[in-house]
PDB file of C-alpha atoms in Angstrom:
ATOM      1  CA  UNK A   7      35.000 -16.525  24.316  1.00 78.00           C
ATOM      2  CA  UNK A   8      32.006 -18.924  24.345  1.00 78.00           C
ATOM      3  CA  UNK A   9      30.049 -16.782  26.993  1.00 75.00           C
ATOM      4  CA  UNK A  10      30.779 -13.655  24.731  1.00 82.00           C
ATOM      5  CA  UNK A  11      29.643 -15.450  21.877  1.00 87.00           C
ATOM      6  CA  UNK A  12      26.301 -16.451  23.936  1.00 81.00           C
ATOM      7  CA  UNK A  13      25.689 -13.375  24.768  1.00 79.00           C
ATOM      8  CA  UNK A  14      25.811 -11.534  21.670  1.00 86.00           C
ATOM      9  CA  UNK A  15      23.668 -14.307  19.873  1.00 87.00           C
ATOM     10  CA  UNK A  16      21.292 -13.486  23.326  1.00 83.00           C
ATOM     11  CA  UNK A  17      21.630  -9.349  22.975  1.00 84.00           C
ATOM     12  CA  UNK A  18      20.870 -10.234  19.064  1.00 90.00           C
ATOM     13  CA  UNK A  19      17.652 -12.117  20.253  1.00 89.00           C
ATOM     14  CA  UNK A  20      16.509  -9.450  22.284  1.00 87.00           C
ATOM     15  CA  UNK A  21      16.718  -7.041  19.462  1.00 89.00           C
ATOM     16  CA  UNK A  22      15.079  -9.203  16.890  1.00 93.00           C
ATOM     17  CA  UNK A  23      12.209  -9.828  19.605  1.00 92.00           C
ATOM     18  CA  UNK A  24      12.035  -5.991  20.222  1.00 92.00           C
ATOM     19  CA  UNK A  25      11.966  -5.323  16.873  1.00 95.00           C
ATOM     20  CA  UNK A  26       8.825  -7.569  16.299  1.00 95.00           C
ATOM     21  CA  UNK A  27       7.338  -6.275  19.674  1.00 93.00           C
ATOM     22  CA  UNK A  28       7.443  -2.655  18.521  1.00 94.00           C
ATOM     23  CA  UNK A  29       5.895  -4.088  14.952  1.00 96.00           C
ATOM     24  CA  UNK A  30       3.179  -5.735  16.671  1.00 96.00           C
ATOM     25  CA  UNK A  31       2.422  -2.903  18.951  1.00 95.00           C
ATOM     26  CA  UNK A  32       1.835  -0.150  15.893  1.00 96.00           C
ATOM     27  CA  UNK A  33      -0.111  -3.027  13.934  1.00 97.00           C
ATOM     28  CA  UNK A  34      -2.055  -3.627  16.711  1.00 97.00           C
ATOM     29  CA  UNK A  35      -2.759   0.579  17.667  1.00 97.00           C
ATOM     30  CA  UNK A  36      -3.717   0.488  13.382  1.00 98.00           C
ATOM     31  CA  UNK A  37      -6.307  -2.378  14.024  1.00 97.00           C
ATOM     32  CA  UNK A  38      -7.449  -0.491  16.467  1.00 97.00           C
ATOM     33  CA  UNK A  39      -7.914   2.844  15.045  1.00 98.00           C
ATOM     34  CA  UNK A  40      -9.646   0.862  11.496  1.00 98.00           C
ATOM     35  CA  UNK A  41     -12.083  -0.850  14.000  1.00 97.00           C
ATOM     36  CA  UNK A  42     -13.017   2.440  15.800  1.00 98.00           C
ATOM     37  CA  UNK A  43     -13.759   3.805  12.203  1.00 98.00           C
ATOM     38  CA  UNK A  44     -15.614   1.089  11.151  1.00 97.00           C
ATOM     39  CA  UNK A  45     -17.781   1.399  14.216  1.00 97.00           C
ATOM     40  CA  UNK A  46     -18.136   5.304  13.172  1.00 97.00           C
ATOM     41  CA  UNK A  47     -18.980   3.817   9.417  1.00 97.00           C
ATOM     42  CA  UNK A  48     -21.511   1.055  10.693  1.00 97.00           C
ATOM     43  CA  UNK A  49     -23.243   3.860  13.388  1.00 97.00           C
ATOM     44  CA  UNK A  50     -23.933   6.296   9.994  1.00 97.00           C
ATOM     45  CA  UNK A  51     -24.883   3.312   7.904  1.00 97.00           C
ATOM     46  CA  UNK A  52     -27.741   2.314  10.278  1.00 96.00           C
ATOM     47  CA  UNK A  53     -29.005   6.222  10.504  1.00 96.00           C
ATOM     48  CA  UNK A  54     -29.047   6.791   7.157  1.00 95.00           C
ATOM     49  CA  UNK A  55     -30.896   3.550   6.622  1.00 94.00           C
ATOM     50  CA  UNK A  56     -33.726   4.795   9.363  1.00 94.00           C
ATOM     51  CA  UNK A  57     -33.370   8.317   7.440  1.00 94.00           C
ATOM     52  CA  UNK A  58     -34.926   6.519   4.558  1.00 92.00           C
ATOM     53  CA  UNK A  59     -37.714   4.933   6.781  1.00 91.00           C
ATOM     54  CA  UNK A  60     -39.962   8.207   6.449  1.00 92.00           C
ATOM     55  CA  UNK A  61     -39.755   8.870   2.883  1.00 90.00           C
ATOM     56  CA  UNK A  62     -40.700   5.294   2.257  1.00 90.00           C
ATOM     57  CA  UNK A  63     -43.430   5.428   4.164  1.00 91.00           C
ATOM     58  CA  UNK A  64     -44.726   8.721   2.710  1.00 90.00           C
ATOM     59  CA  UNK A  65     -44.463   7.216  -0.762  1.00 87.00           C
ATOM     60  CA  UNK A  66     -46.082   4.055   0.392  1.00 88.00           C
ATOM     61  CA  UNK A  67     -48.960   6.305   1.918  1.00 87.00           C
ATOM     62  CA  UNK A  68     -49.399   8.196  -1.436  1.00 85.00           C
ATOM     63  CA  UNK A  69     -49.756   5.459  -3.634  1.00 81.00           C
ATOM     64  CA  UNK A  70     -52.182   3.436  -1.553  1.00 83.00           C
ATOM     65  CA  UNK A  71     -54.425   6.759  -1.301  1.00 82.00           C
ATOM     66  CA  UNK A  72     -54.107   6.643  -4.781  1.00 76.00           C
ATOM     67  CA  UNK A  73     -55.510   3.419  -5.206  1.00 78.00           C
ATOM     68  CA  UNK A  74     -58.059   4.038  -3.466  1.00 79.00           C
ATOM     69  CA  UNK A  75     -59.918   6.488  -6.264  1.00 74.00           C
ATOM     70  CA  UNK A  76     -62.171   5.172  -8.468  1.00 68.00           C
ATOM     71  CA  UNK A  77     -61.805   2.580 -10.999  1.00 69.00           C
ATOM     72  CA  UNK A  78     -62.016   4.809 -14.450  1.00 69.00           C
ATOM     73  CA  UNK A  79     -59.391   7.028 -11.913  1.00 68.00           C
ATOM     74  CA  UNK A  80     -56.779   4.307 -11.977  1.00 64.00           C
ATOM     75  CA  UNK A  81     -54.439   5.806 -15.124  1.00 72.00           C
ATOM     76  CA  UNK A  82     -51.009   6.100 -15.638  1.00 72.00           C
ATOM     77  CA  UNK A  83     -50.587   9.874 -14.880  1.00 78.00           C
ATOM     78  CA  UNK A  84     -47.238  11.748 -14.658  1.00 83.00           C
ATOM     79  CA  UNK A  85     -47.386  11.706 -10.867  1.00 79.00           C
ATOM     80  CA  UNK A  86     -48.058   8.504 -10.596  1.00 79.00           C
ATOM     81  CA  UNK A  87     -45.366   7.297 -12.474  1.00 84.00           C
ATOM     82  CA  UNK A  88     -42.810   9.619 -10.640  1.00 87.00           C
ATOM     83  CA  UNK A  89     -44.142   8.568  -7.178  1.00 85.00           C
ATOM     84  CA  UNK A  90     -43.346   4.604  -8.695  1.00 86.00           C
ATOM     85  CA  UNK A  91     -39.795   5.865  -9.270  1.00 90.00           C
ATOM     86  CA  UNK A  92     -39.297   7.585  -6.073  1.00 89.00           C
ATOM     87  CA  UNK A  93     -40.329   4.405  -4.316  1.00 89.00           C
ATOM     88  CA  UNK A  94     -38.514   2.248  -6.480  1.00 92.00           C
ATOM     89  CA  UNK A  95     -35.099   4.556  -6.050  1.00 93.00           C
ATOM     90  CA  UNK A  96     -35.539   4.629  -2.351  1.00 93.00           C
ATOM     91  CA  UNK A  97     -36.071   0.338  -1.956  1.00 93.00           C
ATOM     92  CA  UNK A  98     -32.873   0.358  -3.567  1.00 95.00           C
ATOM     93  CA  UNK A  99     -30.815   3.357  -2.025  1.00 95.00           C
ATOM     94  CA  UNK A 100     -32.482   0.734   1.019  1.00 95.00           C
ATOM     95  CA  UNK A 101     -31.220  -2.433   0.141  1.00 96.00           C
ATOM     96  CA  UNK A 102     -27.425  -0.813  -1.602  1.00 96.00           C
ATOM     97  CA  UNK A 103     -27.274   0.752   2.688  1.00 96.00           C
ATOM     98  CA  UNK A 104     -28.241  -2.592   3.613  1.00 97.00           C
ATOM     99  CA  UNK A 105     -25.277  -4.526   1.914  1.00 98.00           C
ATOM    100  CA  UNK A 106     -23.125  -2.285   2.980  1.00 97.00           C
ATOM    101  CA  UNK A 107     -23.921  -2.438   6.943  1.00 97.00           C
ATOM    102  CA  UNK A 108     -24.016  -5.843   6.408  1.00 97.00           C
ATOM    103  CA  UNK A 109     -20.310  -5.798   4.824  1.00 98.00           C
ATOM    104  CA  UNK A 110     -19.353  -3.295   7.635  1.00 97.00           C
ATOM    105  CA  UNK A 111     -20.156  -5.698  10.139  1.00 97.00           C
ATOM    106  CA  UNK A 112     -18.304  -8.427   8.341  1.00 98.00           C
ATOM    107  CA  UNK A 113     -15.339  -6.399   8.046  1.00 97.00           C
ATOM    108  CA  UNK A 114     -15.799  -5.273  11.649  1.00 98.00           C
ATOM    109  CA  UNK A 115     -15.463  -9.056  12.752  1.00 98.00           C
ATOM    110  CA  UNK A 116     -12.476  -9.247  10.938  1.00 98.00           C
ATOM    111  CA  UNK A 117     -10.760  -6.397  12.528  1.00 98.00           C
ATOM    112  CA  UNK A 118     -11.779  -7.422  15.890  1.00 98.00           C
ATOM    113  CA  UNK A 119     -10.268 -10.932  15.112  1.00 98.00           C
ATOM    114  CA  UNK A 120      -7.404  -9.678  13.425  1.00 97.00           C
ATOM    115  CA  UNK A 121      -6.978  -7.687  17.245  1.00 97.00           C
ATOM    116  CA  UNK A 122      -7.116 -10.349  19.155  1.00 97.00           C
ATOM    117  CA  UNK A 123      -4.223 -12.730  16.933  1.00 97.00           C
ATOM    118  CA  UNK A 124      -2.268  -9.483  17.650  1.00 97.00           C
ATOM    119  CA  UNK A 125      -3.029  -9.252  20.994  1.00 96.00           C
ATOM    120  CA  UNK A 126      -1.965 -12.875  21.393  1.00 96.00           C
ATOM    121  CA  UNK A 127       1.408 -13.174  19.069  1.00 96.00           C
ATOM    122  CA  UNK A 128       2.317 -10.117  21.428  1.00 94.00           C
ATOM    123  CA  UNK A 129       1.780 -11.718  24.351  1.00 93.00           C
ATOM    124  CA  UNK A 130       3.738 -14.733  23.078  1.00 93.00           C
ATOM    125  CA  UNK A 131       6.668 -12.141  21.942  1.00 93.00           C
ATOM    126  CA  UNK A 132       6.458 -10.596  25.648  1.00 89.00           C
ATOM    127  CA  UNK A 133       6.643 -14.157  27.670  1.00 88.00           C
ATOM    128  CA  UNK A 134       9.595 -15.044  25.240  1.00 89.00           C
ATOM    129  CA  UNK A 135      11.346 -12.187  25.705  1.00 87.00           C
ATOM    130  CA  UNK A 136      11.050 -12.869  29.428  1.00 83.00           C
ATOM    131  CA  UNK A 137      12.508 -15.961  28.979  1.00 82.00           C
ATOM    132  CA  UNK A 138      15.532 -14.628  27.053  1.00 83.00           C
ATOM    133  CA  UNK A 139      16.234 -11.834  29.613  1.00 80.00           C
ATOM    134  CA  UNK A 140      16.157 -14.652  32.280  1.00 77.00           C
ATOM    135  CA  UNK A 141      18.925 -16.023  30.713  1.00 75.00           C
ATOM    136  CA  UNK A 142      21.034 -13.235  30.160  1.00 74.00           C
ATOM    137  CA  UNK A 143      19.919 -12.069  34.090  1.00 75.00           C
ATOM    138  CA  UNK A 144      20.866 -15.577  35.278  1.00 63.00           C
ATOM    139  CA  UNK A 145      24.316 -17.222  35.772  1.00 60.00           C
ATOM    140  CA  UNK A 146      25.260 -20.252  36.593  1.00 54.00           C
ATOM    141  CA  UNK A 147      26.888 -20.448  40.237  1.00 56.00           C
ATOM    142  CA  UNK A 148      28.188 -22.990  42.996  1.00 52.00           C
ATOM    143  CA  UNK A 149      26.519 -22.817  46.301  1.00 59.00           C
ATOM    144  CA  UNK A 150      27.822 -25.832  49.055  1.00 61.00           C
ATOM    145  CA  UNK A 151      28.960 -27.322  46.077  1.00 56.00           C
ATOM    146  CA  UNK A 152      26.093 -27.968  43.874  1.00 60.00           C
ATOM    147  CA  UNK A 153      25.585 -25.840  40.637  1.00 53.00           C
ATOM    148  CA  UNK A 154      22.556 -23.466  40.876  1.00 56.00           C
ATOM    149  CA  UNK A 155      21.133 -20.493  38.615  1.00 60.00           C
ATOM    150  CA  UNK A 156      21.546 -17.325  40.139  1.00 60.00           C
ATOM    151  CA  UNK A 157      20.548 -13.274  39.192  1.00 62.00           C
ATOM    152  CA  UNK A 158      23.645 -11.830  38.390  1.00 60.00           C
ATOM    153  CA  UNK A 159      23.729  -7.864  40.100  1.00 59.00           C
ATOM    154  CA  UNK A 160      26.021  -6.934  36.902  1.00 60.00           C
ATOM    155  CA  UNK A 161      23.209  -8.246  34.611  1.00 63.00           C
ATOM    156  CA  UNK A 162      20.068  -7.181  35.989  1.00 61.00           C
ATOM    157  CA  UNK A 163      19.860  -3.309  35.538  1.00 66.00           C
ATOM    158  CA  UNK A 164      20.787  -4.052  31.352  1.00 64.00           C
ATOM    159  CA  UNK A 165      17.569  -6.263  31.164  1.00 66.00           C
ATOM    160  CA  UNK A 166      15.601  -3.782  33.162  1.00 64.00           C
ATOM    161  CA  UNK A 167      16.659  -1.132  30.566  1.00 67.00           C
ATOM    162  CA  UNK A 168      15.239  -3.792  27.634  1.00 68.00           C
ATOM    163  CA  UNK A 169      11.661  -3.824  29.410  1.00 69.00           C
ATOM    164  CA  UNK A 170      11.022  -2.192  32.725  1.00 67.00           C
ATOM    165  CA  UNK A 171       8.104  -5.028  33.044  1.00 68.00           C
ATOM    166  CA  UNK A 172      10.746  -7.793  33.658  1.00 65.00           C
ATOM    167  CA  UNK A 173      11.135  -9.537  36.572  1.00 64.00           C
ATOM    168  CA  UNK A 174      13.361 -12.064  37.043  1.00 65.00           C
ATOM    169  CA  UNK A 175      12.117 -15.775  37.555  1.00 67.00           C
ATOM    170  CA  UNK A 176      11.866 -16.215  41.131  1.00 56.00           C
ATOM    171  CA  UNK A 177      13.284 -19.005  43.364  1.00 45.00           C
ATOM    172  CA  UNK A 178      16.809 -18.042  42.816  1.00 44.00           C
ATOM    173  CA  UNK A 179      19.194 -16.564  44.824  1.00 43.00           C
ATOM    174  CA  UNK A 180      21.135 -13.068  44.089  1.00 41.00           C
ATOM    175  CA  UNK A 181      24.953 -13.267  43.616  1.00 39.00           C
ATOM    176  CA  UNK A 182      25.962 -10.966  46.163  1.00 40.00           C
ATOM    177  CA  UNK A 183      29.918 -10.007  45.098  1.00 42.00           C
ATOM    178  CA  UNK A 184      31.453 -11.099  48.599  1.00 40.00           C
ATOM    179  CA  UNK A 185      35.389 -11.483  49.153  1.00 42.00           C
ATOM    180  CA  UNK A 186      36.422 -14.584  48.425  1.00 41.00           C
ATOM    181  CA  UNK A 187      37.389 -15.332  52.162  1.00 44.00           C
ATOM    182  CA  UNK A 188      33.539 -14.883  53.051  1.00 42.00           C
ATOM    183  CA  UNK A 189      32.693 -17.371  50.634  1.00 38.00           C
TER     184      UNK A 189
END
C-alpha cells in the first residue's frame, strides 16, 4: 500500500511538472514570437528615422539659402514661415521616432531577458523531472546481499512514454526477471 501510495504522489509529480513544462514551453514560443516583432518594429523605426534625413536636410538647405539674401531681404514672408514649420514638424516627427526606437530597444532587452529566465526555469523543470522519473524507473534491489538501486524493465517504457529524452541515471544495474533458482 505504501509503494502504491508513492507512486501515485510520484505519477502526480510528473503531471504537475508536465503541466508547467508545457506552460513554459508556449510562454517561451510567445517571447519569442514578441521579440521577433519587436525586431521587425525597431528595423522600421530606424528607416523611417533615415526617411526623414532628406527632407531635413532639404529644409535646412532652403533656409540657409535664404539667409543668405540681402539684409532689407530678410522678412517674415509666407514661405518662410511655412519652411520654419516644416522644419520644426520634422525635428519633432525626429525626436517622437527617436523615443520610440529607443523604447523598442528597451523593451527588446526585456524580452530577450524575459527568454532566457524561461529558458532556464525550463531547464530546471526538465533536470527535475529527470530526477522524478529516476525514481519511479529505479527500485530498490538485493544483489550478494547488499541493497542497491536498480532500473526496473516493468518501469522503464512508462517513463519513456513521459519524455522520450530520459535516460536513466547510469551506474546501475537492470533487473533482469530471472527464476528464482538462477538467482
Amino acid at each position: 500500500e505504501a509503494t502504491m501510495k508513492s507512486d501515485k504522489s510520484m505519477k502526480e509529480r510528473v503531471n504537475e511538472n508536465q503541466h508547467v513544462r508545457r506552460r513554459l514551453e508556449t510562454e517561451l514560443r510567445e517571447t519569442c514570437h514578441q521579440i521577433n516583432i519587436t525586431k521587425t518594429t525597431i528595423h522600421d523605426t530606424k528607416t523611417q528615422i533615415r526617411s526623414l534625413e532628406e527632407p531635413m536636410e532639404l529644409t535646412s538647405t532652403c533656409a540657409s539659402w535664404r539667409k543668405q539674401r540681402a539684409a532689407k531681404e530678410h522678412i517674415q514672408d509666407p514661405v518662410t514661415t511655412t519652411l520654419q514649420e516644416h522644419q520644426m514638424t520634422l525635428l519633432r516627427c525626429h525626436e517622437d521616432l527617436r523615443q520610440h526606437h529607443q523604447n523598442e530597444k528597451s523593451i527588446l532587452q526585456e524580452l530577450q531577458e524575459k527568454k532566457e529566465q524561461l529558458k532556464e526555469d525550463l531547464r530546471d523543470k526538465t533536470c527535475a523531472l529527470h530526477i522524478d522519473l529516476n525514481c519511479l524507473t529505479h527500485e530498490a534491489t538485493c544483489l550478494n546481499g547488499k541493497p542497491s538501486p536498480a532500473i526496473s524493465r516493468q518501469r522503464l517504457p512508462k517513463a519513456m512514454k513521459v519524455d522520450p529524452t530520459f535516460v536513466p541515471n547510469p551506474g546501475h544495474a537492470m533487473i533482469v526477471q530471472m527464476p528464482l533458482t538462477a538467482r
